[in-house]
Amino acid sequence: MIEINNLTKVYKLSKKQMAEQKTKKNMKKAADDISLSAKKGEIYGLLGPNGAGKTTTLRCVATLLKPTAGEITVCGHDTVKEPEKVRESISFLTNEIKLDPQFSPKYMFNFFGRLHGMDEKTIDKRRELLFEHFGINDFQDKKIDELSTGMKQKASIAVSLVHDPEVVIFDEPTNGLDIVTARSVTDYLKLLREEGKLVIVSTHIMSEAEKLCDRIGIIINGRKVMDGTLSEILTATGTDDLEDAFFELYKEHNKEEA
Ligand SMILES: Nc1ncnc2c1ncn2[C@@H]1O[C@H](COP(=O)(O)OP(=O)(O)OP(=O)(O)O)[C@@H](O)[C@H]1O
Ligand SMILES: [Mg+2]
């Protein structure tokens, strides 16, 4: 349902970015020949350190970035040739997308529902369900500006799910959340999996990947160095837990780059 074939994404760096990244090269290969496929009814996790290329990959899947090379299809639709079709079937959550601070979660939810062409009754039903699940009812009429980080994140998640999409693409969904709230998010992702939806998440939290994901793709320096179920990864690396497996792969593949 998501097919990524040989995705490469190269950013052109400004002089300022070159100075910031202490590099003389004016190009950065953020995704390097990544291929993977994820199916309905599974939670696929992209696991990798800061700067590995997780957000870049997910932004390409969500049609927000054009690949430099390679193709991606979502529910059979090419992300470059049919981006509107792809957008209809996905929900994309990233920490860079901010809700308008002057409006309330309820207002934003209804607004995005209408943008998706939903009728008022269906929007109300979805809102009641999602606001109840994520505990948003108590602050649904407050300005987003006045909410805590966790409250904002919960509101963003609920808004991104308004249209009940088939494919859910969440970039570090539990970022900044306490364990109670993080659990309500991961529980909801499991519920989506039970409904037969496809969920793809990025994380650098090993325990989250271990517990939540059916399959894990490990990304280091823009390359997918391994993917599989947790037990497949442990067997292939001869380790007992994901953190050890990750460091084995990190030692091997970070060396290659140096
Ligand atoms: N718009 C951009 N212009 C230039 N370089 C970028 C841009 N966005 C990301 N990069 C670079 O591409 C690389 C991959 O970044 P990306 O955000 O995809 O990593 P990530 O795995 O999501 O990391 P994190 O865990 O910190 O969120 C990094 O080296 C980053 O500095
Ligand atoms: Mg990121």
Short mmCIF file of C-alpha atoms and ligand atoms in Angstrom, two decimals:
data_model
loop_
_atom_site.label_atom_id
_atom_site.label_comp_id
_atom_site.label_asym_id
_atom_site.label_seq_id
_atom_site.Cartn_x
_atom_site.Cartn_y
_atom_site.Cartn_z
CA MET A 1 0.00 0.00 0.00
CA ILE A 2 3.04 2.23 0.43
CA GLU A 3 5.80 1.33 -2.02
CA ILE A 4 9.02 3.29 -1.93
CA ASN A 5 11.37 2.42 -4.78
CA ASN A 6 14.93 3.73 -4.69
CA LEU A 7 14.03 7.04 -3.08
CA THR A 8 16.84 9.57 -3.14
CA LYS A 9 16.38 13.13 -1.90
CA VAL A 10 19.14 15.67 -2.26
CA TYR A 11 18.78 19.10 -0.65
CA LYS A 12 20.59 22.06 -2.11
CA LEU A 13 22.22 23.94 0.74
CA SER A 14 22.34 27.71 1.03
CA LYS A 15 25.62 29.34 2.10
CA LYS A 16 24.13 29.80 5.54
CA GLN A 17 23.17 26.11 5.77
CA MET A 18 26.67 25.13 4.59
CA ALA A 19 28.17 27.23 7.36
CA GLU A 20 25.75 25.83 9.94
CA GLN A 21 26.49 22.25 8.94
CA LYS A 22 30.23 22.96 8.70
CA THR A 23 30.44 21.53 5.20
CA LYS A 24 32.00 22.69 1.94
CA LYS A 25 29.53 20.68 -0.14
CA ASN A 26 26.45 22.52 -1.33
CA MET A 27 24.37 19.33 -1.50
CA LYS A 28 23.05 17.06 1.21
CA LYS A 29 21.82 13.58 0.36
CA ALA A 30 19.17 13.13 3.04
CA ALA A 31 17.63 9.95 1.61
CA ASP A 32 19.93 7.60 -0.26
CA ASP A 33 18.34 4.90 -2.41
CA ILE A 34 15.69 3.88 0.11
CA SER A 35 13.26 1.12 -0.86
CA LEU A 36 10.57 -0.31 1.35
CA SER A 37 7.01 -1.46 1.30
CA ALA A 38 4.37 -1.37 4.00
CA LYS A 39 0.97 -3.03 3.91
CA LYS A 40 -2.54 -2.52 5.23
CA GLY A 41 -3.02 -3.71 8.79
CA GLU A 42 0.54 -3.09 9.89
CA ILE A 43 2.48 -0.48 11.79
CA TYR A 44 5.80 0.16 10.08
CA GLY A 45 8.42 2.08 12.04
CA LEU A 46 11.30 4.12 10.66
CA LEU A 47 13.96 4.09 13.33
CA GLY A 48 17.08 6.20 13.15
CA PRO A 49 19.20 8.83 14.89
CA ASN A 50 18.80 12.61 14.49
CA GLY A 51 19.41 13.67 10.92
CA ALA A 52 19.10 10.12 9.53
CA GLY A 53 16.48 11.08 6.95
CA LYS A 54 13.23 9.92 8.59
CA THR A 55 11.31 13.18 8.22
CA THR A 56 12.62 13.63 4.67
CA THR A 57 11.38 10.16 3.70
CA LEU A 58 7.97 10.70 5.30
CA ARG A 59 7.59 14.15 3.70
CA CYS A 60 8.24 12.58 0.29
CA VAL A 61 5.58 9.92 0.99
CA ALA A 62 3.16 12.65 2.07
CA THR A 63 3.72 14.55 -1.24
CA LEU A 64 5.24 17.56 0.54
CA LEU A 65 8.63 16.97 -1.07
CA LYS A 66 9.49 15.73 -4.54
CA PRO A 67 12.03 12.92 -4.68
CA THR A 68 15.26 13.72 -6.51
CA ALA A 69 15.14 10.16 -7.83
CA GLY A 70 12.97 7.10 -7.31
CA GLU A 71 9.21 6.63 -7.04
CA ILE A 72 6.67 6.31 -4.28
CA THR A 73 3.13 5.01 -4.55
CA VAL A 74 0.47 5.25 -1.88
CA CYS A 75 -2.66 3.10 -2.40
CA GLY A 76 -1.48 2.67 -6.00
CA HIS A 77 -1.14 6.41 -6.67
CA ASP A 78 2.17 7.98 -7.58
CA THR A 79 3.09 10.80 -5.18
CA VAL A 80 4.42 13.02 -7.97
CA LYS A 81 1.91 12.28 -10.73
CA GLU A 82 -1.22 12.08 -8.57
CA PRO A 83 -0.52 14.01 -5.38
CA GLU A 84 -4.19 14.96 -4.82
CA LYS A 85 -5.23 11.30 -4.89
CA VAL A 86 -2.49 10.49 -2.39
CA ARG A 87 -3.48 13.36 -0.09
CA GLU A 88 -7.09 12.16 0.04
CA SER A 89 -6.03 8.85 1.51
CA ILE A 90 -3.42 9.98 4.03
CA SER A 91 -3.08 11.72 7.33
CA PHE A 92 0.29 13.36 7.89
CA LEU A 93 1.53 14.56 11.24
CA THR A 94 4.83 16.30 11.77
CA ASN A 95 6.14 18.65 14.43
CA GLU A 96 6.69 21.30 11.78
CA ILE A 97 2.99 21.65 11.01
CA LYS A 98 1.48 24.01 13.52
CA LEU A 99 -2.20 24.73 14.06
CA ASP A 100 -3.17 28.39 13.86
CA PRO A 101 -2.55 29.73 17.40
CA GLN A 102 -5.56 32.02 17.53
CA PHE A 103 -8.15 29.34 16.92
CA SER A 104 -9.45 26.56 19.16
CA PRO A 105 -8.99 22.80 18.62
CA LYS A 106 -12.73 22.53 17.91
CA TYR A 107 -12.63 25.28 15.30
CA MET A 108 -9.58 23.78 13.58
CA PHE A 109 -11.09 20.30 13.59
CA ASN A 110 -14.31 21.52 11.96
CA PHE A 111 -12.35 23.65 9.49
CA PHE A 112 -10.23 20.73 8.30
CA GLY A 113 -13.32 18.49 8.16
CA ARG A 114 -14.95 20.94 5.76
CA LEU A 115 -11.75 21.19 3.71
CA HIS A 116 -12.01 17.43 3.25
CA GLY A 117 -15.57 17.88 2.02
CA MET A 118 -17.22 16.26 5.03
CA ASP A 119 -20.76 17.18 6.13
CA GLU A 120 -21.36 18.78 9.54
CA LYS A 121 -22.98 15.71 11.08
CA THR A 122 -20.07 13.44 10.16
CA ILE A 123 -17.59 16.04 11.41
CA ASP A 124 -19.42 16.26 14.77
CA LYS A 125 -19.40 12.47 15.13
CA ARG A 126 -15.67 12.19 14.33
CA ARG A 127 -14.88 15.07 16.70
CA GLU A 128 -16.78 13.52 19.59
CA LEU A 129 -15.00 10.22 19.06
CA LEU A 130 -11.48 11.60 18.66
CA PHE A 131 -11.73 14.35 21.31
CA GLU A 132 -13.02 11.80 23.80
CA HIS A 133 -10.20 9.37 22.98
CA PHE A 134 -7.42 11.94 23.26
CA GLY A 135 -8.98 13.81 26.23
CA ILE A 136 -9.42 17.08 24.35
CA ASN A 137 -12.98 17.90 25.47
CA ASP A 138 -11.88 20.01 28.45
CA PHE A 139 -9.83 22.41 26.34
CA GLN A 140 -11.53 22.17 22.95
CA ASP A 141 -12.68 25.80 23.06
CA LYS A 142 -9.42 27.33 24.31
CA LYS A 143 -7.08 29.16 21.96
CA ILE A 144 -4.32 26.86 20.68
CA ASP A 145 -1.84 29.52 21.80
CA GLU A 146 -2.84 28.89 25.42
CA LEU A 147 -2.36 25.13 25.31
CA SER A 148 0.59 23.14 26.63
CA THR A 149 2.90 21.27 24.20
CA GLY A 150 1.16 17.97 24.90
CA MET A 151 -2.31 19.48 24.47
CA LYS A 152 -1.24 20.99 21.13
CA GLN A 153 0.16 17.66 19.99
CA LYS A 154 -3.06 15.87 20.94
CA ALA A 155 -5.12 18.47 19.07
CA SER A 156 -2.86 18.17 15.99
CA ILE A 157 -3.25 14.40 16.01
CA ALA A 158 -7.05 14.59 16.26
CA VAL A 159 -7.25 17.20 13.49
CA SER A 160 -5.00 15.14 11.20
CA LEU A 161 -7.37 12.16 11.58
CA VAL A 162 -10.62 14.03 10.89
CA HIS A 163 -11.24 12.38 7.50
CA ASP A 164 -10.62 8.81 8.73
CA PRO A 165 -7.77 8.16 6.26
CA GLU A 166 -6.58 4.74 5.07
CA VAL A 167 -2.93 5.58 5.58
CA VAL A 168 -1.55 7.34 8.64
CA ILE A 169 1.93 8.85 8.41
CA PHE A 170 3.10 10.15 11.78
CA ASP A 171 6.52 11.72 12.28
CA GLU A 172 7.50 11.13 15.92
CA PRO A 173 3.91 11.15 17.14
CA THR A 174 4.73 10.87 20.84
CA ASN A 175 7.32 13.63 20.79
CA GLY A 176 6.92 15.84 23.87
CA LEU A 177 4.12 13.78 25.37
CA ASP A 178 3.99 12.35 28.90
CA ILE A 179 3.63 8.58 29.18
CA VAL A 180 -0.13 8.67 29.75
CA THR A 181 -0.73 10.77 26.65
CA ALA A 182 1.88 8.88 24.63
CA ARG A 183 0.03 5.68 25.49
CA SER A 184 -3.27 7.13 24.27
CA VAL A 185 -1.56 7.86 20.95
CA THR A 186 0.08 4.46 20.56
CA ASP A 187 -3.19 2.75 21.60
CA TYR A 188 -4.99 4.67 18.90
CA LEU A 189 -2.40 3.61 16.31
CA LYS A 190 -3.00 -0.01 17.33
CA LEU A 191 -6.73 0.53 16.91
CA LEU A 192 -6.11 1.85 13.40
CA ARG A 193 -4.08 -1.27 12.65
CA GLU A 194 -6.99 -3.43 13.86
CA GLU A 195 -9.27 -1.53 11.49
CA GLY A 196 -6.95 -2.62 8.68
CA LYS A 197 -5.30 0.77 8.13
CA LEU A 198 -1.65 1.25 7.36
CA VAL A 199 0.36 3.21 9.88
CA ILE A 200 3.91 4.41 9.25
CA VAL A 201 5.71 6.22 12.06
CA SER A 202 9.18 7.51 12.69
CA THR A 203 10.83 7.35 16.05
CA HIS A 204 14.19 7.28 17.74
CA ILE A 205 12.70 5.68 20.84
CA MET A 206 13.78 2.02 20.85
CA SER A 207 11.09 0.82 23.27
CA GLU A 208 8.38 2.44 21.18
CA ALA A 209 9.62 0.75 18.01
CA GLU A 210 9.94 -2.57 19.86
CA LYS A 211 6.47 -2.50 21.36
CA LEU A 212 4.45 -0.80 18.69
CA CYS A 213 5.83 -1.70 15.28
CA ASP A 214 5.18 -4.89 13.34
CA ARG A 215 8.17 -4.17 11.16
CA ILE A 216 11.04 -1.76 11.63
CA GLY A 217 13.24 -0.10 9.03
CA ILE A 218 16.54 1.16 10.43
CA ILE A 219 17.82 4.31 8.74
CA ILE A 220 21.39 5.54 9.17
CA ASN A 221 22.89 8.43 7.16
CA GLY A 222 20.01 8.41 4.69
CA ARG A 223 20.25 4.69 3.97
CA LYS A 224 17.96 1.90 5.02
CA VAL A 225 20.46 -0.53 6.47
CA MET A 226 18.00 -3.24 7.52
CA ASP A 227 14.32 -3.93 7.89
CA GLY A 228 12.16 -6.69 9.25
CA THR A 229 10.26 -7.81 12.30
CA LEU A 230 11.95 -7.32 15.65
CA SER A 231 12.91 -10.99 15.81
CA GLU A 232 14.30 -10.94 12.26
CA ILE A 233 16.46 -7.93 13.13
CA LEU A 234 17.69 -9.54 16.36
CA THR A 235 18.54 -12.77 14.54
CA ALA A 236 20.35 -10.97 11.72
CA THR A 237 22.44 -8.91 14.15
CA GLY A 238 22.93 -11.67 16.75
CA THR A 239 21.63 -9.45 19.55
CA ASP A 240 18.99 -9.67 22.29
CA ASP A 241 17.37 -6.28 22.07
CA LEU A 242 16.76 -3.54 19.56
CA GLU A 243 19.15 -1.07 21.15
CA ASP A 244 22.05 -3.54 20.82
CA ALA A 245 20.98 -4.36 17.27
CA PHE A 246 20.87 -0.66 16.45
CA PHE A 247 24.40 -0.05 17.79
CA GLU A 248 25.77 -3.03 15.86
CA LEU A 249 24.33 -1.58 12.66
CA TYR A 250 25.40 1.93 13.61
CA LYS A 251 29.02 0.87 14.15
CA GLU A 252 29.06 -0.90 10.81
CA HIS A 253 27.34 1.71 8.68
CA ASN A 254 28.53 4.91 10.26
CA LYS A 255 32.08 3.73 9.62
CA GLU A 256 31.30 3.37 5.90
CA GLU A 257 30.43 7.06 5.70
CA ALA A 258 33.47 8.33 7.58
N1 LIG B 1 15.19 21.74 4.00
C1 LIG B 1 16.42 21.25 4.16
N2 LIG B 1 17.48 21.82 3.55
C2 LIG B 1 18.72 21.31 3.71
N3 LIG B 1 19.01 20.22 4.44
C3 LIG B 1 18.01 19.62 5.10
C4 LIG B 1 16.66 20.10 4.98
N4 LIG B 1 15.86 19.28 5.74
C5 LIG B 1 16.67 18.35 6.28
N5 LIG B 1 17.96 18.54 5.91
C6 LIG B 1 19.11 17.70 6.27
O1 LIG B 1 18.84 16.38 5.82
C7 LIG B 1 19.27 15.41 6.77
C8 LIG B 1 18.10 14.53 7.16
O2 LIG B 1 17.16 15.31 7.89
P1 LIG B 1 15.78 14.73 8.43
O3 LIG B 1 15.02 15.87 9.01
O4 LIG B 1 15.12 13.95 7.36
O5 LIG B 1 16.26 13.74 9.58
P2 LIG B 1 15.46 12.96 10.73
O6 LIG B 1 15.84 11.53 10.63
O7 LIG B 1 14.01 13.29 10.63
O8 LIG B 1 16.09 13.55 12.06
P3 LIG B 1 15.43 13.91 13.49
O9 LIG B 1 15.46 12.64 14.31
O10 LIG B 1 16.36 14.91 14.06
O11 LIG B 1 14.06 14.43 13.27
C9 LIG B 1 19.88 16.20 7.90
O12 LIG B 1 21.28 16.23 7.69
C10 LIG B 1 19.30 17.59 7.76
O13 LIG B 1 20.19 18.56 8.23
MG MG B 2 12.69 14.21 11.90
#
